[in-house]
C-alpha positions as a Markdown table, in Angstrom:
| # | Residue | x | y | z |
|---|---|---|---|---|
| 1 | Unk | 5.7 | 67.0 | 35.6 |
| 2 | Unk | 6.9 | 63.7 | 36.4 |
| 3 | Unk | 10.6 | 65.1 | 36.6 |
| 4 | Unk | 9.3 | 67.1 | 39.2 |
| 5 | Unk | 7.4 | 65.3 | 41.0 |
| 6 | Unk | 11.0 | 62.2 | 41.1 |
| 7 | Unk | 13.2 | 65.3 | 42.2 |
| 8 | Unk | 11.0 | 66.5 | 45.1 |
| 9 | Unk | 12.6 | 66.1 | 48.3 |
| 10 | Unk | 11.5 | 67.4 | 52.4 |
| 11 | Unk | 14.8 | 69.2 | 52.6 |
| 12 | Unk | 15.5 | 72.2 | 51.5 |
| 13 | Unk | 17.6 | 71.7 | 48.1 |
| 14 | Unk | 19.0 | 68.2 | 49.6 |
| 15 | Unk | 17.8 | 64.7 | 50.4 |
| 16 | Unk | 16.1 | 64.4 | 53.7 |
| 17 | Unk | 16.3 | 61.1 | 55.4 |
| 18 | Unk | 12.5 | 60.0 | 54.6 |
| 19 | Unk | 13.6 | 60.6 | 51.0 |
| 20 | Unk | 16.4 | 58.3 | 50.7 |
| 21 | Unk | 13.9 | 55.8 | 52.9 |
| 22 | Unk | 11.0 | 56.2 | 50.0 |
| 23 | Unk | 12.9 | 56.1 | 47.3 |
| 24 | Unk | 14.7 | 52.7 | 48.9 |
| 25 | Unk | 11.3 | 51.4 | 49.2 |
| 26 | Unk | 10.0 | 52.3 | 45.6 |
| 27 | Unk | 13.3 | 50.8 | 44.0 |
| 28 | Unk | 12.8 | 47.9 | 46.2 |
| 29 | Unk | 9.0 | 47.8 | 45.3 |
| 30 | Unk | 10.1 | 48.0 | 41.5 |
| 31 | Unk | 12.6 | 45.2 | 41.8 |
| 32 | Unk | 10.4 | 42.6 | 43.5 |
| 33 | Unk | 7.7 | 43.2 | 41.0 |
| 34 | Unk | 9.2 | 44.0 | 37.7 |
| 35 | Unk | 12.2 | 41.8 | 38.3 |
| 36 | Unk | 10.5 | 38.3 | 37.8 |
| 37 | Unk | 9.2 | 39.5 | 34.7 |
| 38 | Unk | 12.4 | 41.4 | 33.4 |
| 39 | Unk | 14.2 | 37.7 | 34.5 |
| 40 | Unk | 11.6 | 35.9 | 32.4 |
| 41 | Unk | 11.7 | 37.8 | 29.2 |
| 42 | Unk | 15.5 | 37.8 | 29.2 |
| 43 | Unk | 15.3 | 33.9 | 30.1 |
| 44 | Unk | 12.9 | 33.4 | 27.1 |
| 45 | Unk | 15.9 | 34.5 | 24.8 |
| 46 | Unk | 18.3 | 31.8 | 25.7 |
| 47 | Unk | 18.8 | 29.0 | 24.4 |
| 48 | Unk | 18.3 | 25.6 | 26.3 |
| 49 | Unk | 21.5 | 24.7 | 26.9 |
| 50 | Unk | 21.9 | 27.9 | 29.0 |
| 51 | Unk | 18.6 | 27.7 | 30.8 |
| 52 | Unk | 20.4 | 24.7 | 32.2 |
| 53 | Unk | 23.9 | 26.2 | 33.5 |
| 54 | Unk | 24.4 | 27.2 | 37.5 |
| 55 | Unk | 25.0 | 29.9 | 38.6 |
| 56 | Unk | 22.3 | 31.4 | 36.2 |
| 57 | Unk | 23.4 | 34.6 | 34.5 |
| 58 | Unk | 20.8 | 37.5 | 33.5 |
| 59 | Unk | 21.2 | 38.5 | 30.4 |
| 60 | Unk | 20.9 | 36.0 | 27.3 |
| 61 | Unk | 24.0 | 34.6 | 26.5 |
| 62 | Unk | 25.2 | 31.7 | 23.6 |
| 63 | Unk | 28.9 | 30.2 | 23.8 |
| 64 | Unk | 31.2 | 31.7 | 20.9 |
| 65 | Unk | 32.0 | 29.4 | 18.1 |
| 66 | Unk | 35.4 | 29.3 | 15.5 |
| 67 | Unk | 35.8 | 28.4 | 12.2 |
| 68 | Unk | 39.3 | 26.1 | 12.8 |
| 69 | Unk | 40.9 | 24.8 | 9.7 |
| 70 | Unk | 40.8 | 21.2 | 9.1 |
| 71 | Unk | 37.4 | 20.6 | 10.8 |
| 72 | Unk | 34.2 | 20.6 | 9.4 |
| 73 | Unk | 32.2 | 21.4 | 12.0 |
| 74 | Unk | 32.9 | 25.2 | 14.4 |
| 75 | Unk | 34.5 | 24.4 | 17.4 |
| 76 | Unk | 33.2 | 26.3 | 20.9 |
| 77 | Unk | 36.1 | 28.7 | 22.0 |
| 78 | Unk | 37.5 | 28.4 | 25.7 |
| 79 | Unk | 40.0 | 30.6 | 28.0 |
| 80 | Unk | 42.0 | 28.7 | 30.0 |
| 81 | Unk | 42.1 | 30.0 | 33.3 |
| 82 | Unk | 45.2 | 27.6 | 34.7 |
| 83 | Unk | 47.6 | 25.3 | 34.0 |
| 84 | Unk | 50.6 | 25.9 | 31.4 |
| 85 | Unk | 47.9 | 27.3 | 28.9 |
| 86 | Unk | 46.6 | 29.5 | 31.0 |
| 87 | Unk | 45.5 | 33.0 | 29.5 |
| 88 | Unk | 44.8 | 31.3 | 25.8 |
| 89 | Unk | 41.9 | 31.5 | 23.9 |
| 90 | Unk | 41.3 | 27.5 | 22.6 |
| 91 | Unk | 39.1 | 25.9 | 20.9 |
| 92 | Unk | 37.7 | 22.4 | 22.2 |
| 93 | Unk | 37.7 | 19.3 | 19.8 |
| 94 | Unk | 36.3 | 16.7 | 22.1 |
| 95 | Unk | 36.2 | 16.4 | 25.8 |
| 96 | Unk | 37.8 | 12.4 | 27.3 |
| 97 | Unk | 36.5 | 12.4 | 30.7 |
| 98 | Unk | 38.5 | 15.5 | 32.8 |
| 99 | Unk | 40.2 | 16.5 | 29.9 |
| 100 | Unk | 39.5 | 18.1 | 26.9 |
| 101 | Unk | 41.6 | 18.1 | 23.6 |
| 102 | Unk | 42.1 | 21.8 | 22.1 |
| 103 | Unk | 43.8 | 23.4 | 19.5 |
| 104 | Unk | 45.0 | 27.3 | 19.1 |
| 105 | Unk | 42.9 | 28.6 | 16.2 |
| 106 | Unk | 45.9 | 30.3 | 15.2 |
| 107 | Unk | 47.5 | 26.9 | 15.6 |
| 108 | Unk | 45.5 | 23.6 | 14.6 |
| 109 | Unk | 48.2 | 22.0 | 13.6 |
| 110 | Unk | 48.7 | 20.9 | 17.4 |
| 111 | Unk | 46.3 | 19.6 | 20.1 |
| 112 | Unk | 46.7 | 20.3 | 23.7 |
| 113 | Unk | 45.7 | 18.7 | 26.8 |
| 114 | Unk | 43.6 | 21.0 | 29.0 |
| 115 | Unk | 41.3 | 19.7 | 32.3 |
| 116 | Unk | 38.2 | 20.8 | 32.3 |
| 117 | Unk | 38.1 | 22.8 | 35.8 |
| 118 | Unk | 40.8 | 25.1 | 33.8 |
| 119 | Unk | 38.8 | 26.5 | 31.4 |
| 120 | Unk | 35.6 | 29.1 | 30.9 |
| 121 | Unk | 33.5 | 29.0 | 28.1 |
| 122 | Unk | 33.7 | 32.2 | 25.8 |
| 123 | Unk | 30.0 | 33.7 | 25.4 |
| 124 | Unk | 28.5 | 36.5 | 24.1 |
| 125 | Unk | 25.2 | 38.5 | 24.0 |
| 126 | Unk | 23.2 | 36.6 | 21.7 |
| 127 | Unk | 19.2 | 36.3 | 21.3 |
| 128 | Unk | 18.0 | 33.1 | 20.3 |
| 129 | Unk | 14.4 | 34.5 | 18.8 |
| 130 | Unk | 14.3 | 30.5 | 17.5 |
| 131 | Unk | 12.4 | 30.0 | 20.8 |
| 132 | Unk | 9.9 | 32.0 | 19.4 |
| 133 | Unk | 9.8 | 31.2 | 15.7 |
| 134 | Unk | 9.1 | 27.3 | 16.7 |
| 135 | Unk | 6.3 | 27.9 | 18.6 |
| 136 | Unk | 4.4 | 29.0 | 14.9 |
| 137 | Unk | 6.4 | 25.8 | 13.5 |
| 138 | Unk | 5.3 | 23.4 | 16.3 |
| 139 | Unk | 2.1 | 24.8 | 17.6 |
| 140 | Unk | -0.9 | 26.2 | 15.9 |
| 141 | Unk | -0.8 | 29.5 | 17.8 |
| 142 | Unk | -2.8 | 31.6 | 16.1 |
| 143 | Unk | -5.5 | 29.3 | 17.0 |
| 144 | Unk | -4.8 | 28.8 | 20.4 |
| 145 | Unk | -4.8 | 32.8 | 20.5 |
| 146 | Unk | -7.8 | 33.1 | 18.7 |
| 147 | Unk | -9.4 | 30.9 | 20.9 |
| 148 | Unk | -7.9 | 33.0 | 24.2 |
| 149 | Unk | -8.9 | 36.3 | 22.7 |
| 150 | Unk | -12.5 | 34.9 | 21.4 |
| 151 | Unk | -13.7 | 33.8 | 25.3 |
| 152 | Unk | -12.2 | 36.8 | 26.7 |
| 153 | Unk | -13.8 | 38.9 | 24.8 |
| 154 | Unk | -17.5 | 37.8 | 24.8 |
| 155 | Unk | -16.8 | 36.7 | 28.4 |
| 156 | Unk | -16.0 | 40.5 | 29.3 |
| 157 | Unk | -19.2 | 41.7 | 27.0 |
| 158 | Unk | -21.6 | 39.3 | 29.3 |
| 159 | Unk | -19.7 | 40.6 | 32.3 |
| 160 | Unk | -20.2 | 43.7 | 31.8 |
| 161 | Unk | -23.8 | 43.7 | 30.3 |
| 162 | Unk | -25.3 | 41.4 | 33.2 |
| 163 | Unk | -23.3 | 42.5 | 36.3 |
| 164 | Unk | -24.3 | 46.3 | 35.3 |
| 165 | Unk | -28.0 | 45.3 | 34.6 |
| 166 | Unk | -28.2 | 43.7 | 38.5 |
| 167 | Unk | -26.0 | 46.7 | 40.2 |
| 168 | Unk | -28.6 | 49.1 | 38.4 |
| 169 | Unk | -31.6 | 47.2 | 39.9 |
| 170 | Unk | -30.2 | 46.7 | 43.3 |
| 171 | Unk | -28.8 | 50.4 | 44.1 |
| 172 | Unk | -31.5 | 52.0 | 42.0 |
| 173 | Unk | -34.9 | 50.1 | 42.6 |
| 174 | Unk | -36.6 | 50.1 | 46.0 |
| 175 | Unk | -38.4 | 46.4 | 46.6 |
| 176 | Unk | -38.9 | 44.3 | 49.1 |
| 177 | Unk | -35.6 | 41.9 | 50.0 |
| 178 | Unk | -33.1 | 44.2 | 47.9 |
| 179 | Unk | -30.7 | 44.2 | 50.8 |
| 180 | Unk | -31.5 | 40.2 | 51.3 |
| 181 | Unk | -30.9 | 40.1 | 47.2 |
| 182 | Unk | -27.7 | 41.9 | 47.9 |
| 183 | Unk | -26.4 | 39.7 | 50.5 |
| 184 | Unk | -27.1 | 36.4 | 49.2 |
| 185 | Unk | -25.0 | 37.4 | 46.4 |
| 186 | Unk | -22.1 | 38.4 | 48.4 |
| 187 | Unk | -22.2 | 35.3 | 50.1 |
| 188 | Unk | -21.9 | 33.5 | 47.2 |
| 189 | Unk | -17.8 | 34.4 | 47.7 |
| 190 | Unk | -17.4 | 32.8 | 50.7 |
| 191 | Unk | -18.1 | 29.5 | 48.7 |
| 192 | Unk | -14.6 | 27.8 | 47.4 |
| 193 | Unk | -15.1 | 28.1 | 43.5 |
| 194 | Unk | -14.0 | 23.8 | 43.6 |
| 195 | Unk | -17.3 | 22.9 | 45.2 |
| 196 | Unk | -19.1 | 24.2 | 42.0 |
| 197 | Unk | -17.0 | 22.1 | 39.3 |
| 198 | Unk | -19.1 | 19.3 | 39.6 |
| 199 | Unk | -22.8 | 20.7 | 39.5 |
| 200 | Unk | -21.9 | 23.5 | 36.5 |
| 201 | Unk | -19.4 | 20.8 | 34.9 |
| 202 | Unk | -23.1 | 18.4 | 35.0 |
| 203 | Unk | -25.3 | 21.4 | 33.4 |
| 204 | Unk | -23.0 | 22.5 | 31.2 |
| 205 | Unk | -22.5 | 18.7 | 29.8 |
| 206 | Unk | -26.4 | 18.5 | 29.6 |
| 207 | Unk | -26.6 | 21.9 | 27.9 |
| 208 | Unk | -23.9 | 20.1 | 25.0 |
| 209 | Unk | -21.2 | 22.7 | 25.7 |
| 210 | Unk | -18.6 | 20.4 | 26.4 |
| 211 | Unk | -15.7 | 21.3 | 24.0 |
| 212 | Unk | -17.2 | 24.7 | 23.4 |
| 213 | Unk | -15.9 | 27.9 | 24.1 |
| 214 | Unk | -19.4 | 28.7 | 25.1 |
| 215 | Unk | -18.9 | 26.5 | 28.0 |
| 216 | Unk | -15.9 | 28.4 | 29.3 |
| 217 | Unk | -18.0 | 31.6 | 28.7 |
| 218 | Unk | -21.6 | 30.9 | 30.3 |
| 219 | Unk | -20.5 | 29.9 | 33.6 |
| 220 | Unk | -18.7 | 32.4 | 34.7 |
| 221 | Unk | -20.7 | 36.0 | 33.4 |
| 222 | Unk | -22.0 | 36.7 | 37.0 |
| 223 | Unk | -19.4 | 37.7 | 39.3 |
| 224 | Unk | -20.7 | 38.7 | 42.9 |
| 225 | Unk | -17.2 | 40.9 | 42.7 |
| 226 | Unk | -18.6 | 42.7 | 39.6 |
| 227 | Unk | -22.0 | 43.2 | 41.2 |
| 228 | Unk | -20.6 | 44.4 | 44.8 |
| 229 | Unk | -18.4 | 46.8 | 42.8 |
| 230 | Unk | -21.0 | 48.1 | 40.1 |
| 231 | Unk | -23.7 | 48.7 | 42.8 |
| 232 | Unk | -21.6 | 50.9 | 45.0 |
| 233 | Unk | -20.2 | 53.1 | 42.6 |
| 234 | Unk | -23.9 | 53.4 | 40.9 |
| 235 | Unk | -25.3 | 54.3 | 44.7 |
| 236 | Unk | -23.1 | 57.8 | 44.3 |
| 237 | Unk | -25.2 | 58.6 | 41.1 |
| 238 | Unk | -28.0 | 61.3 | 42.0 |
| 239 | Unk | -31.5 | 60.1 | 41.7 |
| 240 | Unk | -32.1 | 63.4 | 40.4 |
| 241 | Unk | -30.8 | 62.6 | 36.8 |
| 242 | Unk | -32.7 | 59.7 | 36.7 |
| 243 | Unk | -36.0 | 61.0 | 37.9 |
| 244 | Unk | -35.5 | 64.2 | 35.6 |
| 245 | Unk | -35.2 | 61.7 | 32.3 |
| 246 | Unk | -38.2 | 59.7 | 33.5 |
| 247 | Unk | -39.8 | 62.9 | 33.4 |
| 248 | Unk | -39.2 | 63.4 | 29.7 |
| 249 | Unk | -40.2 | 60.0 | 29.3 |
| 250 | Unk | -37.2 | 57.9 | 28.9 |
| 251 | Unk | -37.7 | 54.2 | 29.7 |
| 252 | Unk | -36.2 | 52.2 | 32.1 |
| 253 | Unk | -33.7 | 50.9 | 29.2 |
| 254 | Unk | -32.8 | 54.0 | 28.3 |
| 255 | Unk | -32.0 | 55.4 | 31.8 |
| 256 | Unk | -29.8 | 52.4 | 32.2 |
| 257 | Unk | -28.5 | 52.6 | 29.0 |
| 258 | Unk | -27.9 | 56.3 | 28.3 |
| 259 | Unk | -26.9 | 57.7 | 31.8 |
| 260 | Unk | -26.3 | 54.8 | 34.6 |
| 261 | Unk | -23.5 | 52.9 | 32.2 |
| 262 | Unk | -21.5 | 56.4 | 31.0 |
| 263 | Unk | -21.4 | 57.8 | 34.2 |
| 264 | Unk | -20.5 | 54.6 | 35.8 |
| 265 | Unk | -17.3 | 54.4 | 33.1 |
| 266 | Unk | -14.6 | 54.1 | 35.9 |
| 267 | Unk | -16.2 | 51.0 | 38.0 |
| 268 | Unk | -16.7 | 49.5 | 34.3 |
| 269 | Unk | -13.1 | 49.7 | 32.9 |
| 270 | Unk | -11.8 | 48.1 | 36.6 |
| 271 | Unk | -14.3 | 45.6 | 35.7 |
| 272 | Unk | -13.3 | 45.3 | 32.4 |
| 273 | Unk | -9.9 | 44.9 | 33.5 |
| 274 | Unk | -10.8 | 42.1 | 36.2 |
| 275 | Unk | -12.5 | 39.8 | 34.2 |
| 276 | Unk | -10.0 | 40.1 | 31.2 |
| 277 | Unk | -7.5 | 38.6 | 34.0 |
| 278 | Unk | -10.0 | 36.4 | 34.9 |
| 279 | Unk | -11.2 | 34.8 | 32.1 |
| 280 | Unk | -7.2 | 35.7 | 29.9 |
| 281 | Unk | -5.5 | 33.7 | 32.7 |
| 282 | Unk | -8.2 | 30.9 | 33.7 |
| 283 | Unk | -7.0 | 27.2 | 33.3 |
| 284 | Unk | -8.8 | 24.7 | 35.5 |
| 285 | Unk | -12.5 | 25.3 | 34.2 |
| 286 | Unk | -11.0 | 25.4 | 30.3 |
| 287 | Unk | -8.9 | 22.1 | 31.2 |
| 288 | Unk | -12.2 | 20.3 | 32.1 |
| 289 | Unk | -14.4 | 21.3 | 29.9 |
| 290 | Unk | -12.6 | 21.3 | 26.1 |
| 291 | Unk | -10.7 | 18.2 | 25.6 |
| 292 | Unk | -10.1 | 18.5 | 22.2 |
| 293 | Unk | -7.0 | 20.4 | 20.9 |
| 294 | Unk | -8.0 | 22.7 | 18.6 |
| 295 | Unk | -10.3 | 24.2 | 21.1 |
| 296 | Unk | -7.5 | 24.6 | 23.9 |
| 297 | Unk | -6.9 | 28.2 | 24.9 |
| 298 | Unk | -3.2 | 30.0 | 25.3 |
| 299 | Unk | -3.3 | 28.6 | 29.2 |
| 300 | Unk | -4.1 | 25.0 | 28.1 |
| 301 | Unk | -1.5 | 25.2 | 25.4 |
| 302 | Unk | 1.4 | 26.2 | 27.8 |
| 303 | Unk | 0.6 | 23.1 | 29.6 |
| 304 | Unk | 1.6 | 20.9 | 26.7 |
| 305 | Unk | 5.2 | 22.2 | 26.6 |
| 306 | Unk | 5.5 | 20.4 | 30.3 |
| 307 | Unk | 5.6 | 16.5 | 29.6 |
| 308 | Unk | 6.0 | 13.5 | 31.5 |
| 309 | Unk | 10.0 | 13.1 | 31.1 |
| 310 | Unk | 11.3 | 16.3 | 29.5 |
| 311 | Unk | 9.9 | 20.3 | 29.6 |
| 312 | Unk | 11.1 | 22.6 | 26.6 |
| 313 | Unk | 11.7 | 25.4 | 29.2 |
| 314 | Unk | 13.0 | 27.9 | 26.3 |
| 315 | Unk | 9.4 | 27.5 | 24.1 |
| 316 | Unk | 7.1 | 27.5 | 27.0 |
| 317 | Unk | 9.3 | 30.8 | 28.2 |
| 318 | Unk | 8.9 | 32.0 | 24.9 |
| 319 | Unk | 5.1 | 31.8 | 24.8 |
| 320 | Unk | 4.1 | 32.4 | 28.5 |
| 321 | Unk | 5.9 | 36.3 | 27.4 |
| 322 | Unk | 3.5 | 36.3 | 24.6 |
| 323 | Unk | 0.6 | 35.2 | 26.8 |
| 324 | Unk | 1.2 | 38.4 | 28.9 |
| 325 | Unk | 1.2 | 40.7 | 26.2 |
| 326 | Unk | -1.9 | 41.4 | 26.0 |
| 327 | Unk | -2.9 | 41.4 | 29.5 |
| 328 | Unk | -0.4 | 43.9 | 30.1 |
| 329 | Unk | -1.5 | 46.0 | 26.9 |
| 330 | Unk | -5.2 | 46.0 | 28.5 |
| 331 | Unk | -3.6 | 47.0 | 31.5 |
| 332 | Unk | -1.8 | 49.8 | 30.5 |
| 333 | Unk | -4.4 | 51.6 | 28.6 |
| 334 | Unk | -6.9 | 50.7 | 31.9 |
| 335 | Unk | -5.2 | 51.3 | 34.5 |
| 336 | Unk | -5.8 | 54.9 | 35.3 |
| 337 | Unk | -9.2 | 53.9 | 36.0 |
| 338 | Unk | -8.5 | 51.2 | 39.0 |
| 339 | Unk | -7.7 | 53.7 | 41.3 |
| 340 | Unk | -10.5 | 56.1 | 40.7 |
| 341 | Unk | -12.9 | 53.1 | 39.9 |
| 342 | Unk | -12.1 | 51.5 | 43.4 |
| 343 | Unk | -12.2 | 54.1 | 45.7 |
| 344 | Unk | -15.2 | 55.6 | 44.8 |
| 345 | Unk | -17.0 | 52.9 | 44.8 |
| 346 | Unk | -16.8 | 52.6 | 48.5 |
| 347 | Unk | -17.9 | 56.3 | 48.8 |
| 348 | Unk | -21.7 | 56.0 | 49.0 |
């Protein structure tokens, strides 16, 4: 099916010109949003050293180093690319200002004078998985992932529990100021989310849920997004189902629980999948409220590798590529739903 549906063309057993112009656009689509990425996880396999060289190159790739007899130590290999020596393979000793002293590895015996804008360093593919193996040495990061997965987690749970529980009563309850209700809640978006550090920062620090996880959780469980999104896709669910199971004497809980929440299973997994972003990627509410390191999340925790005079740009590559995996798992098992989820929750 999906070799079918890549091979389809307008023409007749050829490329018409609107199918060379989508697929131009789709490989240009792919490359400006999968190429950061692809450029990141490669980069998170070099070493620091080549983080640091200009022109950048894509793929991850370490000098070549030779044993040379009569030195202790392996010596990085160079091709000379002018000068009398130009075409050898050499290996540098030291390097005295311009020049740099080599020897022929087949040769030690005699040192040769080579300026440094005549020769290339020899590299080769080489993955330096250290990058990742010291964050477990340096960093507690099973904690710190712990911590990520355990706010997530309950954060989503809430979410979903109390941003269903008001969609159900706006779309399916008639009272007095629903639509009022509905509105003030909507509003609530157009209010920049900095205004309300102080005020929740102030209850949350009354409530003692300063260096909590609870008070990264609590804050944040009722989204005006979720609510918006819930209540329209619940507003296509016939009344008829519900009235029919109040009729055999199912409560109110049950309705909500039993038929409302499966059937409403699309607009819940692009829920689900919001608010595992939102809470998975959140850093300024975390930063102010847990001060204390062992209650730092995987966002917090990148932000330590940055400090005042020097950044370990190949760890904090290392671990932002294991801070998207599971994002991007989530994703990929959800993301059949957004689609479906999204449209027809604007179909009333």
């Amino acid at each position: 099916m999906l070799r079918s549906f890549l091979t389809r063309t307008r023409g007749r057993g050829r490329l018409d010109l609107t199918d060379w112009l989508t697929f131009g656009y789709l490989a240009l689509a792919v490359v400006l949003m999968f190429g950061p990425v692809a450029w990141m996880a490669l980069s998170s396999f070099k070493t620091e050293s080549a983080l640091q060289e200009y022109p950048p190159s894509l793929l991850p790739l370490a000098p070549i180093h030779v044993e040379v007899e009569g030195y202790d130590e392996p010596l990085q290999l160079f091709r000379v690319t002018g000068g009398e020596h130009e075409g050898k393979l050499l290996a540098q000793v030291r390097r005295i200002g311009l020049m740099s002293q080599m020897v022929d590895p087949q040769n030690p015996g005699e040192r040769l004078q080579v300026n440094i804008n005549d020769r290339v360093p020899e590299r080769e593919f080489a993955l330096a998985v250290e990058n990742y193996s010291a964050l477990f040495e340096r960093f507690n990061f099973a904690l710190y992932f712990w911590n990520s997965v355990f706010i997530t987690v309950i954060a989503t749970v809430i979410t979903i529990l109390f941003n269903s529980m008001a969609a159900f009563a706006l779309s399916k309850y008639r009272f007095r100021g629903r639509t009022f209700v509905f509105i003030l809640i909507i509003a609530t978006l157009m209010i920049p989310p900095t205004i309300n550090l102080v005020p929740i920062y102030l209850v949350v620090s009354e409530l003692g849920m300063v260096n909590s996880p609870w008070g990264v959780i609590w804050p944040a469980v009722a989204t005006p997004t979720g609510v918006f999104l819930l209540r329209q896709y619940m507003l296509t669910i016939p009344d008829d189902l519900l009235d029919a199971a109040r009729m055999d004497h199912a409560s109110e809980w049950r309705v909500y629980w039993r038929i409302v929440l499966p059937l409403s299973a699309p607009a819940l997994a692009v829920l689900v999948i919001f608010s595992v972003m939102w809470r998975w990627n959140d850093f300024l509410w975390p930063l102010i409220v847990l001060t204390r390191s062992e209650q730092f999340t995987l966002q917090l925790a990148l932000n330590s590798f940055q400090g005042d005079l020097q950044t370990s740009w190949s760890n904090l590559l290392a671990m932002t590529v294991l801070t998207l995996l599971p994002i991007t798992i989530v994703f990929a098992f959800l993301q059949k739903y957004i689609t479906t989820g999204i449209a027809q929750s604007g179909v009333k």
